[in-house]
N, CA, C and O atoms as a GROMACS GRO file, in nm:
protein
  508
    1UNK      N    1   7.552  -4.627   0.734
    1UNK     CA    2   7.439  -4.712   0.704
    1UNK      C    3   7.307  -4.649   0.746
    1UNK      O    4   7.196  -4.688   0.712
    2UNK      N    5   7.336  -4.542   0.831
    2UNK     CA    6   7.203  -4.496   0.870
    2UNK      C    7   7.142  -4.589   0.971
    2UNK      O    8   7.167  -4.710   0.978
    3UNK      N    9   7.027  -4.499   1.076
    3UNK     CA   10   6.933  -4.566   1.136
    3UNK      C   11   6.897  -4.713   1.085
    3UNK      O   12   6.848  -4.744   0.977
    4UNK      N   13   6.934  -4.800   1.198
    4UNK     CA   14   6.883  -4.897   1.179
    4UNK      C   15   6.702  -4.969   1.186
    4UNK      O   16   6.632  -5.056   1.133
    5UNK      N   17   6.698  -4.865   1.283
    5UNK     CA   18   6.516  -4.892   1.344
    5UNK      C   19   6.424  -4.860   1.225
    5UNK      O   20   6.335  -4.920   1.165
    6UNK      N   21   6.485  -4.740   1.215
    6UNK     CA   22   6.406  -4.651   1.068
    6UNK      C   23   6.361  -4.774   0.994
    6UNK      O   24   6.246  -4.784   0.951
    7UNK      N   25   6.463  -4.877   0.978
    7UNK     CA   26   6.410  -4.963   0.847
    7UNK      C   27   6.366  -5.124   0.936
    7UNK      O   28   6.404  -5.240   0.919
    8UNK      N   29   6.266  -5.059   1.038
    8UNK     CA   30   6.239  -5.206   1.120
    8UNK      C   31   6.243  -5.324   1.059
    8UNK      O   32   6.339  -5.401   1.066
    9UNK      N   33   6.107  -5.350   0.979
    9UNK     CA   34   6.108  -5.439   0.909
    9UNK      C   35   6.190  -5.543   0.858
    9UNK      O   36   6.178  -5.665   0.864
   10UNK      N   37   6.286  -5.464   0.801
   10UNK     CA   38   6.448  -5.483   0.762
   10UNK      C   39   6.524  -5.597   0.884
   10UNK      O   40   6.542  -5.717   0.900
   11UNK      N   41   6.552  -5.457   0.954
   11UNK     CA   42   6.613  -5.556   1.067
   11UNK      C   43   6.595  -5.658   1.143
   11UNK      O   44   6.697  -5.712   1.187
   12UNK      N   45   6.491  -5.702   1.173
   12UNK     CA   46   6.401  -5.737   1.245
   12UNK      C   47   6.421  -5.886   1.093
   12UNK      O   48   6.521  -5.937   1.145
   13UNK      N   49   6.411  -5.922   1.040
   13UNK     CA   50   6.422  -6.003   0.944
   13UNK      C   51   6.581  -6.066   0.909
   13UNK      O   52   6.630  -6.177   0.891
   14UNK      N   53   6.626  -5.934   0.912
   14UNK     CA   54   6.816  -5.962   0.943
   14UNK      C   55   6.853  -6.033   1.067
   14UNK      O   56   6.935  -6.124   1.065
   15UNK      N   57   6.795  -5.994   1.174
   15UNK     CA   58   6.792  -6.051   1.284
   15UNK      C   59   6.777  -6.192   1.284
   15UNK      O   60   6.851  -6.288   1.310
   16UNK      N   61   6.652  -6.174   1.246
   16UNK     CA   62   6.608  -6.396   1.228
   16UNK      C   63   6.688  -6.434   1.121
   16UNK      O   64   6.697  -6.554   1.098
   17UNK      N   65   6.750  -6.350   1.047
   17UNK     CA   66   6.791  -6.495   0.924
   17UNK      C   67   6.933  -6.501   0.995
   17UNK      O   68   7.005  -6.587   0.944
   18UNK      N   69   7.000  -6.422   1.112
   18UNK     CA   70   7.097  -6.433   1.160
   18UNK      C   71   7.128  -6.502   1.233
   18UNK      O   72   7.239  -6.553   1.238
   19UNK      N   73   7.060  -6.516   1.291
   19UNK     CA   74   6.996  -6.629   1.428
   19UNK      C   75   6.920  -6.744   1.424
   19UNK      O   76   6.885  -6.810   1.522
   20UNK      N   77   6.889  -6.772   1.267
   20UNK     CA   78   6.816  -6.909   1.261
   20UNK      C   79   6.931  -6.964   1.249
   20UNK      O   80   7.041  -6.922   1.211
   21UNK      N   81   6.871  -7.118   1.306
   21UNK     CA   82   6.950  -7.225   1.252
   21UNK      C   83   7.010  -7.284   1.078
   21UNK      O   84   6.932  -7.313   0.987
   22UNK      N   85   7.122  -7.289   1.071
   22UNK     CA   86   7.151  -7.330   0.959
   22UNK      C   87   7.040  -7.468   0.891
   22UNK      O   88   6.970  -7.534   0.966
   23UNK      N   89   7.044  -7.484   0.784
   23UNK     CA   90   7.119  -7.412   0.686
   23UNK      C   91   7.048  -7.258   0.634
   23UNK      O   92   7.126  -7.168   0.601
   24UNK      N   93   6.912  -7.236   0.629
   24UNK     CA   94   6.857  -7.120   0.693
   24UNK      C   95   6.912  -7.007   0.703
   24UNK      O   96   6.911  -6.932   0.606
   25UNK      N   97   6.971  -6.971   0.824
   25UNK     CA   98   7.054  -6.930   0.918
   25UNK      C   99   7.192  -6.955   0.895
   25UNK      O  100   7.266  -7.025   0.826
   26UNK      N  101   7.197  -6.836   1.015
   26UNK     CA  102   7.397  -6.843   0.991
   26UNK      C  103   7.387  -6.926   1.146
   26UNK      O  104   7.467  -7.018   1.162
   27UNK      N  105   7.290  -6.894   1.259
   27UNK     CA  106   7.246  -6.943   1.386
   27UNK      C  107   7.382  -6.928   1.487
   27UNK      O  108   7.470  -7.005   1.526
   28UNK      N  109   7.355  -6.816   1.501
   28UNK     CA  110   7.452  -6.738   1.602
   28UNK      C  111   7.371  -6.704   1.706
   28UNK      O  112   7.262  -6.685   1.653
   29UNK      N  113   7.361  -6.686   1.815
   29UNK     CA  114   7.301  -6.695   1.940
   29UNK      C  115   7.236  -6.555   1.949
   29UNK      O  116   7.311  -6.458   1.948
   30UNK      N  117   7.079  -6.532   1.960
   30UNK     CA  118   7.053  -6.380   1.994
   30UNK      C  119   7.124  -6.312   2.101
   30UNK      O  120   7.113  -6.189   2.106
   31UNK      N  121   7.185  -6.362   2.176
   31UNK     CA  122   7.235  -6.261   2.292
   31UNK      C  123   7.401  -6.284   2.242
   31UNK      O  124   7.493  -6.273   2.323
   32UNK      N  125   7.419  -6.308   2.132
   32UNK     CA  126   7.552  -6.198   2.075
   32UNK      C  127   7.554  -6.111   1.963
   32UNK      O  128   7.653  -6.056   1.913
   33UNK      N  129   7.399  -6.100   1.918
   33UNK     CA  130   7.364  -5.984   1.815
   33UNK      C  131   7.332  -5.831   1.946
   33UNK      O  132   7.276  -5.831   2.055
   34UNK      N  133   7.383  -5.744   1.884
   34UNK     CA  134   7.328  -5.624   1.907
   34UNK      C  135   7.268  -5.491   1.782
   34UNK      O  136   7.324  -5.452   1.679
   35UNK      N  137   7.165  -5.460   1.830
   35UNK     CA  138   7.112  -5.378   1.722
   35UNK      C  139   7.118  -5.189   1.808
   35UNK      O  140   7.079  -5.146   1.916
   36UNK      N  141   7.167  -5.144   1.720
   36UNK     CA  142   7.213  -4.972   1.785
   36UNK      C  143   7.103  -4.902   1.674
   36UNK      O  144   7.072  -4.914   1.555
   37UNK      N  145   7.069  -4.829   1.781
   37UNK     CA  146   7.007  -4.702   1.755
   37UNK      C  147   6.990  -4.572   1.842
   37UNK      O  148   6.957  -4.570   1.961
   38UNK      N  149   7.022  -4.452   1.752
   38UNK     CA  150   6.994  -4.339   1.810
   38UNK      C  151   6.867  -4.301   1.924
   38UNK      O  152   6.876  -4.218   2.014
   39UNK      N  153   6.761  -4.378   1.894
   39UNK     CA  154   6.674  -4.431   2.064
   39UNK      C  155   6.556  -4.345   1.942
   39UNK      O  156   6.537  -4.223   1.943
   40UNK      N  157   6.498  -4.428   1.860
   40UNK     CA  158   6.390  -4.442   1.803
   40UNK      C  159   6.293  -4.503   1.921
   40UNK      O  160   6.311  -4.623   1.943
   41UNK      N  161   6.186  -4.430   2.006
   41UNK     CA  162   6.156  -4.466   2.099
   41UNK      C  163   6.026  -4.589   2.058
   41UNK      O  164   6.029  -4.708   2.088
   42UNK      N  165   5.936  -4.529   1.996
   42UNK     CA  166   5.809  -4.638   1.934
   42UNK      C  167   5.920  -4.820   1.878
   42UNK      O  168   5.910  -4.937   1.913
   43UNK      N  169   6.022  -4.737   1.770
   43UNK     CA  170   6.098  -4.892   1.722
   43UNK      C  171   6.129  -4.968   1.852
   43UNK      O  172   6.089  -5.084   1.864
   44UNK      N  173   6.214  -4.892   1.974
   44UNK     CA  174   6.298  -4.963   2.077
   44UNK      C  175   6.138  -5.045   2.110
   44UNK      O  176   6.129  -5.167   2.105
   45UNK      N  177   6.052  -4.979   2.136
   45UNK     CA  178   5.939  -5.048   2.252
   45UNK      C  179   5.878  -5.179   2.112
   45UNK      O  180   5.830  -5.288   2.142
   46UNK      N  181   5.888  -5.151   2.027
   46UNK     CA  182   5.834  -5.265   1.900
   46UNK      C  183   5.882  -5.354   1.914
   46UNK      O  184   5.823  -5.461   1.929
   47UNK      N  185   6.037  -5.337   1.916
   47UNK     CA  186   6.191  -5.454   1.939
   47UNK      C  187   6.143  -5.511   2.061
   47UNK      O  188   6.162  -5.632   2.070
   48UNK      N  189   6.097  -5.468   2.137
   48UNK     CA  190   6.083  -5.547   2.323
   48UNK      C  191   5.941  -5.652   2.269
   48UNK      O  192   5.915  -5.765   2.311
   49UNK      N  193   5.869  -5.578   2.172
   49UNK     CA  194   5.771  -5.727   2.201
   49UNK      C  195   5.765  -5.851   2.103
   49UNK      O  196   5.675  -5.935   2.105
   50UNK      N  197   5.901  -5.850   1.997
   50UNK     CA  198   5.918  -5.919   1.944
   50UNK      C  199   6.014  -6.041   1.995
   50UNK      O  200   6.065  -6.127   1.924
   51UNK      N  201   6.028  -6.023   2.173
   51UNK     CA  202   6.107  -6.116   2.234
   51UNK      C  203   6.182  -6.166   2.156
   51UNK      O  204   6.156  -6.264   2.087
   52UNK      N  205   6.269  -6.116   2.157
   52UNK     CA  206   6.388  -6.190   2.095
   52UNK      C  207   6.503  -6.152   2.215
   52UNK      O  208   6.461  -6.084   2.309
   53UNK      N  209   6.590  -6.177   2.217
   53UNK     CA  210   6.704  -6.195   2.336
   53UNK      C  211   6.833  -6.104   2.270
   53UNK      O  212   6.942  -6.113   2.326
   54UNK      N  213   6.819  -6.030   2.168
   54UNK     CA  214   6.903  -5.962   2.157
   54UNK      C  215   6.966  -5.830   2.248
   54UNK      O  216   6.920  -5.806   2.360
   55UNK      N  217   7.063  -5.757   2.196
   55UNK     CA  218   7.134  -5.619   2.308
   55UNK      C  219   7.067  -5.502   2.244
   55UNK      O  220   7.062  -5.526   2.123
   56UNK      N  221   7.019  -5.398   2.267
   56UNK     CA  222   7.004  -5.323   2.252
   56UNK      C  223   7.138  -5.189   2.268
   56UNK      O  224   7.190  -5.163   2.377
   57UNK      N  225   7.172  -5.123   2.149
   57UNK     CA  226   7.276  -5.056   2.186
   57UNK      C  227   7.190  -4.954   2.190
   57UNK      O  228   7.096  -4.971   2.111
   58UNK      N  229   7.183  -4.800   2.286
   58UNK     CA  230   7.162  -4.656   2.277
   58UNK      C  231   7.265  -4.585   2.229
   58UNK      O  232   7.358  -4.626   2.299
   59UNK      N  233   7.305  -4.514   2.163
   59UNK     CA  234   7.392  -4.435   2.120
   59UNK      C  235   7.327  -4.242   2.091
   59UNK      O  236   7.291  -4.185   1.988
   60UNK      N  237   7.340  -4.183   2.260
   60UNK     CA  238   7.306  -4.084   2.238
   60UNK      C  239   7.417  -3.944   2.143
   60UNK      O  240   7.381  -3.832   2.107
   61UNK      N  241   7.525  -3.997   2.132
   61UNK     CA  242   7.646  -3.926   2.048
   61UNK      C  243   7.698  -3.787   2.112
   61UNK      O  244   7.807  -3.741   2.075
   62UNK      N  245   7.618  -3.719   2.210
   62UNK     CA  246   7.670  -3.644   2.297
   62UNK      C  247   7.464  -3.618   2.351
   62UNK      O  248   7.351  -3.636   2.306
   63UNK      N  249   7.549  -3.560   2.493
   63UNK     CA  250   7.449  -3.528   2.603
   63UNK      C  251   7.405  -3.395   2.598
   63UNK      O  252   7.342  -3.353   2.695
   64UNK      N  253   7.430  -3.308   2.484
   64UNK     CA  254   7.394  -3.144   2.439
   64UNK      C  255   7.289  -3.187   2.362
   64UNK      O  256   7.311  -3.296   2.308
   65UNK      N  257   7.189  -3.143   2.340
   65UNK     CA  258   7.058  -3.128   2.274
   65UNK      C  259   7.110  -3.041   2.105
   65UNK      O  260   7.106  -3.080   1.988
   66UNK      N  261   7.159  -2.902   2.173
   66UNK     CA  262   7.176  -2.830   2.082
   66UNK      C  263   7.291  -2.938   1.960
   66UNK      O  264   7.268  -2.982   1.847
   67UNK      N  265   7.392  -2.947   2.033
   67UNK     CA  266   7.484  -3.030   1.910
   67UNK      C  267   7.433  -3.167   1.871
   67UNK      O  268   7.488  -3.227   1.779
   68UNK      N  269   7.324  -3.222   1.942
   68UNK     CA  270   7.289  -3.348   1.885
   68UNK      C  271   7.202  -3.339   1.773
   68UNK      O  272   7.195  -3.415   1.677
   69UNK      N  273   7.108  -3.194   1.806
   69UNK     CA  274   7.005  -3.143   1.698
   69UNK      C  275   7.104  -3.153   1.531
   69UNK      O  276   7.062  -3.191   1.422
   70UNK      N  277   7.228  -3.110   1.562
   70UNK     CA  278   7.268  -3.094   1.468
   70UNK      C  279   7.327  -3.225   1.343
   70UNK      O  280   7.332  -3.217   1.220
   71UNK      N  281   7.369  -3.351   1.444
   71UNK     CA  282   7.389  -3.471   1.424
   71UNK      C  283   7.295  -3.590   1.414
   71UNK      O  284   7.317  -3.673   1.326
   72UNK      N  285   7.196  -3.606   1.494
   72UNK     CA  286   7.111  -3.699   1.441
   72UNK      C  287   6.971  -3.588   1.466
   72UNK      O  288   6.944  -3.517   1.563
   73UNK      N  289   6.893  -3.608   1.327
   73UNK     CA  290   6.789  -3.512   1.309
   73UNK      C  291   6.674  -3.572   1.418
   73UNK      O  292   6.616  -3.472   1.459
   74UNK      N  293   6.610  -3.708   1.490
   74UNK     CA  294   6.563  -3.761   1.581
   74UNK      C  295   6.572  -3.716   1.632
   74UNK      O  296   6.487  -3.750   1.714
   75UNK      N  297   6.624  -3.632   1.671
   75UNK     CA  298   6.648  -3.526   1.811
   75UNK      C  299   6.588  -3.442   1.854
   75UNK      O  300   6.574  -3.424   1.975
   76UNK      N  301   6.528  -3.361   1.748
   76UNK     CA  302   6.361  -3.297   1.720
   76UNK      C  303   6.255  -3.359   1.833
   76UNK      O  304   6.196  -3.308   1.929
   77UNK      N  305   6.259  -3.470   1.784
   77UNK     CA  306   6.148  -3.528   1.827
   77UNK      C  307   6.188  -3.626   2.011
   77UNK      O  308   6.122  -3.640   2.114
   78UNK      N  309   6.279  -3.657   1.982
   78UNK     CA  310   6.304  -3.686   2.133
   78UNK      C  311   6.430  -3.677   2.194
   78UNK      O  312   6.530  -3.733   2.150
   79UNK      N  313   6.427  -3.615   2.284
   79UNK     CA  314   6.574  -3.483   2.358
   79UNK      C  315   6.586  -3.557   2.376
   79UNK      O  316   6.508  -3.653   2.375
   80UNK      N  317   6.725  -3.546   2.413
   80UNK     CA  318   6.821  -3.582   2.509
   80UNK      C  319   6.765  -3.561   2.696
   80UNK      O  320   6.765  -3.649   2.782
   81UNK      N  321   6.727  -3.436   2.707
   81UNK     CA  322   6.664  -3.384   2.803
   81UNK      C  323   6.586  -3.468   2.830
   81UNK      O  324   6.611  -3.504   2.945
   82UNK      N  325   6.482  -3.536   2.777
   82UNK     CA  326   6.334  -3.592   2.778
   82UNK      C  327   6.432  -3.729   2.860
   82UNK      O  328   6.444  -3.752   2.980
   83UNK      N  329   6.486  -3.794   2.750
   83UNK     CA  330   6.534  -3.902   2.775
   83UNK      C  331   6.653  -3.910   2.873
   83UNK      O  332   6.647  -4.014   2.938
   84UNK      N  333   6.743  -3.843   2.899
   84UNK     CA  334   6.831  -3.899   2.972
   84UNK      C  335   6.940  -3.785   3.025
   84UNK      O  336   6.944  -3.681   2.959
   85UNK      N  337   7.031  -3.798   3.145
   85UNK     CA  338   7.088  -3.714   3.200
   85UNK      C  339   7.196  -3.793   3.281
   85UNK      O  340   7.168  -3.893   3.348
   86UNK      N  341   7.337  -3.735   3.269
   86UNK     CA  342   7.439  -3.894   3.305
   86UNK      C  343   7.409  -3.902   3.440
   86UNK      O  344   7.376  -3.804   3.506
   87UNK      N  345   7.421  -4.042   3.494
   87UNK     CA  346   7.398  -4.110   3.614
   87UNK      C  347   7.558  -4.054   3.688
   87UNK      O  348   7.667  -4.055   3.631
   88UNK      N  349   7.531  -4.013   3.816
   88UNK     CA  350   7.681  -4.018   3.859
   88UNK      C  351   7.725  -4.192   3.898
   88UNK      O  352   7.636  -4.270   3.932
   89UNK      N  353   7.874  -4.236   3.888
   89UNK     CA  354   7.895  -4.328   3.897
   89UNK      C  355   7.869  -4.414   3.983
   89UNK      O  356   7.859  -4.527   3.935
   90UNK      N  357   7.855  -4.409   4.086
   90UNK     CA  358   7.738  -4.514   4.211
   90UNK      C  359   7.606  -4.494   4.164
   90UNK      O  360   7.543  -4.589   4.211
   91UNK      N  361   7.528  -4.424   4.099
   91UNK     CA  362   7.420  -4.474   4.057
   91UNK      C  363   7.386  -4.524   3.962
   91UNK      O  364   7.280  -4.582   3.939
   92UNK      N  365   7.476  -4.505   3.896
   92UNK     CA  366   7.484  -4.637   3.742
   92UNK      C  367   7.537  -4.773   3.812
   92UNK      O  368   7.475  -4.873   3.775
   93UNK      N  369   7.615  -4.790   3.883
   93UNK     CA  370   7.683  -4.907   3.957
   93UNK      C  371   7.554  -4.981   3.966
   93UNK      O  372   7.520  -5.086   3.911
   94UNK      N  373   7.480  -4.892   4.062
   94UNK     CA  374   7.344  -4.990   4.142
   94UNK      C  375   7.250  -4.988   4.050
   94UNK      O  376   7.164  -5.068   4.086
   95UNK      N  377   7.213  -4.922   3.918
   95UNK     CA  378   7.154  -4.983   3.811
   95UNK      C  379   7.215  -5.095   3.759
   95UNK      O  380   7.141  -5.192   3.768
   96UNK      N  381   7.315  -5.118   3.710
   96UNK     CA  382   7.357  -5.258   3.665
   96UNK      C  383   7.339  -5.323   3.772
   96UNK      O  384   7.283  -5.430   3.752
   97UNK      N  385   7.359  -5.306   3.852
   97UNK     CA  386   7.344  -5.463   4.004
   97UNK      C  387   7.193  -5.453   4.030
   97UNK      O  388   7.162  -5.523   4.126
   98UNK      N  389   7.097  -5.393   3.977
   98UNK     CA  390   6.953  -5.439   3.995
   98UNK      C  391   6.946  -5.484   3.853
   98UNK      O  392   6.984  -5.599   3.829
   99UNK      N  393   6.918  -5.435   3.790
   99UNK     CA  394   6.910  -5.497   3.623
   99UNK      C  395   6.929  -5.679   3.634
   99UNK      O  396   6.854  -5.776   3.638
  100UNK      N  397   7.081  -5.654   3.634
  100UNK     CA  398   7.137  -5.767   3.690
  100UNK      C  399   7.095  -5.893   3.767
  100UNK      O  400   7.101  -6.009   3.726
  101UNK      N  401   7.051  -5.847   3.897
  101UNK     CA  402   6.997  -5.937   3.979
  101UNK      C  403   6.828  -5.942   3.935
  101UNK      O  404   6.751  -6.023   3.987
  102UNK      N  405   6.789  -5.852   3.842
  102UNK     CA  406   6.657  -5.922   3.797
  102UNK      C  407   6.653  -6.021   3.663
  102UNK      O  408   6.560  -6.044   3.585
  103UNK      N  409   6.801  -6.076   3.667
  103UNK     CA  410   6.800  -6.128   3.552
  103UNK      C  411   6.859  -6.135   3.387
  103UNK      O  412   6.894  -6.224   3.308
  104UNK      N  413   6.849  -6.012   3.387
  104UNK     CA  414   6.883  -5.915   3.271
  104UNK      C  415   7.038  -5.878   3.221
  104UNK      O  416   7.091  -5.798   3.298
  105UNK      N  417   7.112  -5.914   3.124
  105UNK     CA  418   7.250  -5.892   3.100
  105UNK      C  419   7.204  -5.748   3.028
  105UNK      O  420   7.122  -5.720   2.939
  106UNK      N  421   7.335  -5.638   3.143
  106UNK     CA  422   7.364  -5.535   3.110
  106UNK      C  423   7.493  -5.519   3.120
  106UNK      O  424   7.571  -5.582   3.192
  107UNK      N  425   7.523  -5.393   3.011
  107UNK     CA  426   7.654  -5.357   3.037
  107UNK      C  427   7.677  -5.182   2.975
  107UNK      O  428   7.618  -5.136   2.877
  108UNK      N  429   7.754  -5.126   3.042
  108UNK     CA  430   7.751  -4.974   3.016
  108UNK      C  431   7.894  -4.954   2.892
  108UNK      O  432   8.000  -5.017   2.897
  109UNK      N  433   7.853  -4.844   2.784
  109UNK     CA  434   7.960  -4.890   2.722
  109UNK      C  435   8.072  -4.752   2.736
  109UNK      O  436   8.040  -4.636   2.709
  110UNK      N  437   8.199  -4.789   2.782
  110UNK     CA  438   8.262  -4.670   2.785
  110UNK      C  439   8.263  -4.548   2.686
  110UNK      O  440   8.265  -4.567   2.564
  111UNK      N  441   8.263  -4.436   2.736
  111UNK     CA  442   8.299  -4.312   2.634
  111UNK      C  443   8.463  -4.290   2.594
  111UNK      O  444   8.562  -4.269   2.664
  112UNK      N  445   8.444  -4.303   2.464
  112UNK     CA  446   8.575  -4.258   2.432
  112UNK      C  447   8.630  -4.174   2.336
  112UNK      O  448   8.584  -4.170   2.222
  113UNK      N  449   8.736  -4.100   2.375
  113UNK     CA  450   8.775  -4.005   2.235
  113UNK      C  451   8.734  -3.891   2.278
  113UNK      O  452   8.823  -3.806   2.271
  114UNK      N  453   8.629  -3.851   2.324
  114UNK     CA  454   8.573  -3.714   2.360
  114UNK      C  455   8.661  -3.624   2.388
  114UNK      O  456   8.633  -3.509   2.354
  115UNK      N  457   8.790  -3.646   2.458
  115UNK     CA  458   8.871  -3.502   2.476
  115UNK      C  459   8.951  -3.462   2.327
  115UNK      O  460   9.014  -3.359   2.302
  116UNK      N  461   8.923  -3.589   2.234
  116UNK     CA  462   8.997  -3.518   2.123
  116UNK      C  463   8.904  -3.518   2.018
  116UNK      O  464   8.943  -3.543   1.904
  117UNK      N  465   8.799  -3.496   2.038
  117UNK     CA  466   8.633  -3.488   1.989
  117UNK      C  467   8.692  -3.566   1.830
  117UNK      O  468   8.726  -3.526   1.719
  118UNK      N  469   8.675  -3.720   1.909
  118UNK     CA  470   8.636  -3.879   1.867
  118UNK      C  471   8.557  -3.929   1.858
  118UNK      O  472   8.528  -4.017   1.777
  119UNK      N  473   8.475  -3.866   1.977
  119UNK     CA  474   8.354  -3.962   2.023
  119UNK      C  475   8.277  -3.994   1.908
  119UNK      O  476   8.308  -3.926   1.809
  120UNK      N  477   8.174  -4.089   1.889
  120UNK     CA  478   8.085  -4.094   1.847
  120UNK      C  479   8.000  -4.023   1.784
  120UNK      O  480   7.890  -4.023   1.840
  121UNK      N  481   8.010  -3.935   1.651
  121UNK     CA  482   7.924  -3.795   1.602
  121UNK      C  483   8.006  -3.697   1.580
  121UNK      O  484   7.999  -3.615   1.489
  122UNK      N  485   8.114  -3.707   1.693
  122UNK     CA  486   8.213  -3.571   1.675
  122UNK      C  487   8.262  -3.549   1.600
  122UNK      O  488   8.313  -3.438   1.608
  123UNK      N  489   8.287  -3.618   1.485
  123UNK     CA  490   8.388  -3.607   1.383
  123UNK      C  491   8.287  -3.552   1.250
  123UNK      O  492   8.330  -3.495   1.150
  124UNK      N  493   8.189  -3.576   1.268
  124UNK     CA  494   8.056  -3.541   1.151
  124UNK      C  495   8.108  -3.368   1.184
  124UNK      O  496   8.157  -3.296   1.096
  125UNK      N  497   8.085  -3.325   1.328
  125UNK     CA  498   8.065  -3.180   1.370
  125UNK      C  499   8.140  -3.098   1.348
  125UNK      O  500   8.108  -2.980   1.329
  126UNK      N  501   8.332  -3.174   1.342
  126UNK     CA  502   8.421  -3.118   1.292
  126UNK      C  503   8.433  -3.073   1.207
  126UNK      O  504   8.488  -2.963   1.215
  127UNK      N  505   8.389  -3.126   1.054
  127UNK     CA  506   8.422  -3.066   0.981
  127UNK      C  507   8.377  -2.934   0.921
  127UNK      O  508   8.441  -2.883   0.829
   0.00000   0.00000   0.00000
């Protein structure tokens, strides 16, 4: 389906007609929609001031620059490097337990597949 952010507008409209009340609406609760993106950084910060209560998914597809260059073209424009570097596991712990205690539902989403390059993207790279 491609980037979702790419087509803000879009979503952002999918969103409300998802979440309005019927008949309208299908009126499903914003905090059980989630919207994923490759970390369109301007869209993510657009999405925050349209308060809405939805999840934000990140989906960096691997933590290599070089092989992500190759999988999502965004990558150009904002690294992996820039953005992010894995937390060792007690310090992701105590990010969710501050997040958390300020309020905020978080949750980290497991990696999987990666030893039989599953993950997320890997299978684009395979072939």
């Amino acid at each position: 389906m491609g980037e979702p952010l790419a087509n803000y507008k879009r979503v952002v409209a999918a969103v409300r007609r998802i979440t309005d009340p019927a008949p309208g609406g299908l009126g499903i609760g914003q905090r059980s929609v989630t919207v994923s993106t490759v970390g369109l950084a301007p869209a993510i910060r657009k999405l925050v001031d349209e308060k809405m209560q939805v999840r934000l998914a990140v989906s960096l597809h691997t933590p290599d620059d070089e092989l992500r260059d190759t999988l999502v073209p965004v990558n150009e424009r904002w690294t992996v490097d820039e953005k992010w570097d894995a937390s060792p596991k007690p310090v992701e712990r105590e990010f969710v337990r501050l997040v958390n205690a300020g309020g905020v539902a978080c949750t980290v989403r497991d990696t999987r597949g990666q030893e039989i390059a599953a993950a997320c993207g890997q299978l684009a790279a395979e072939g």
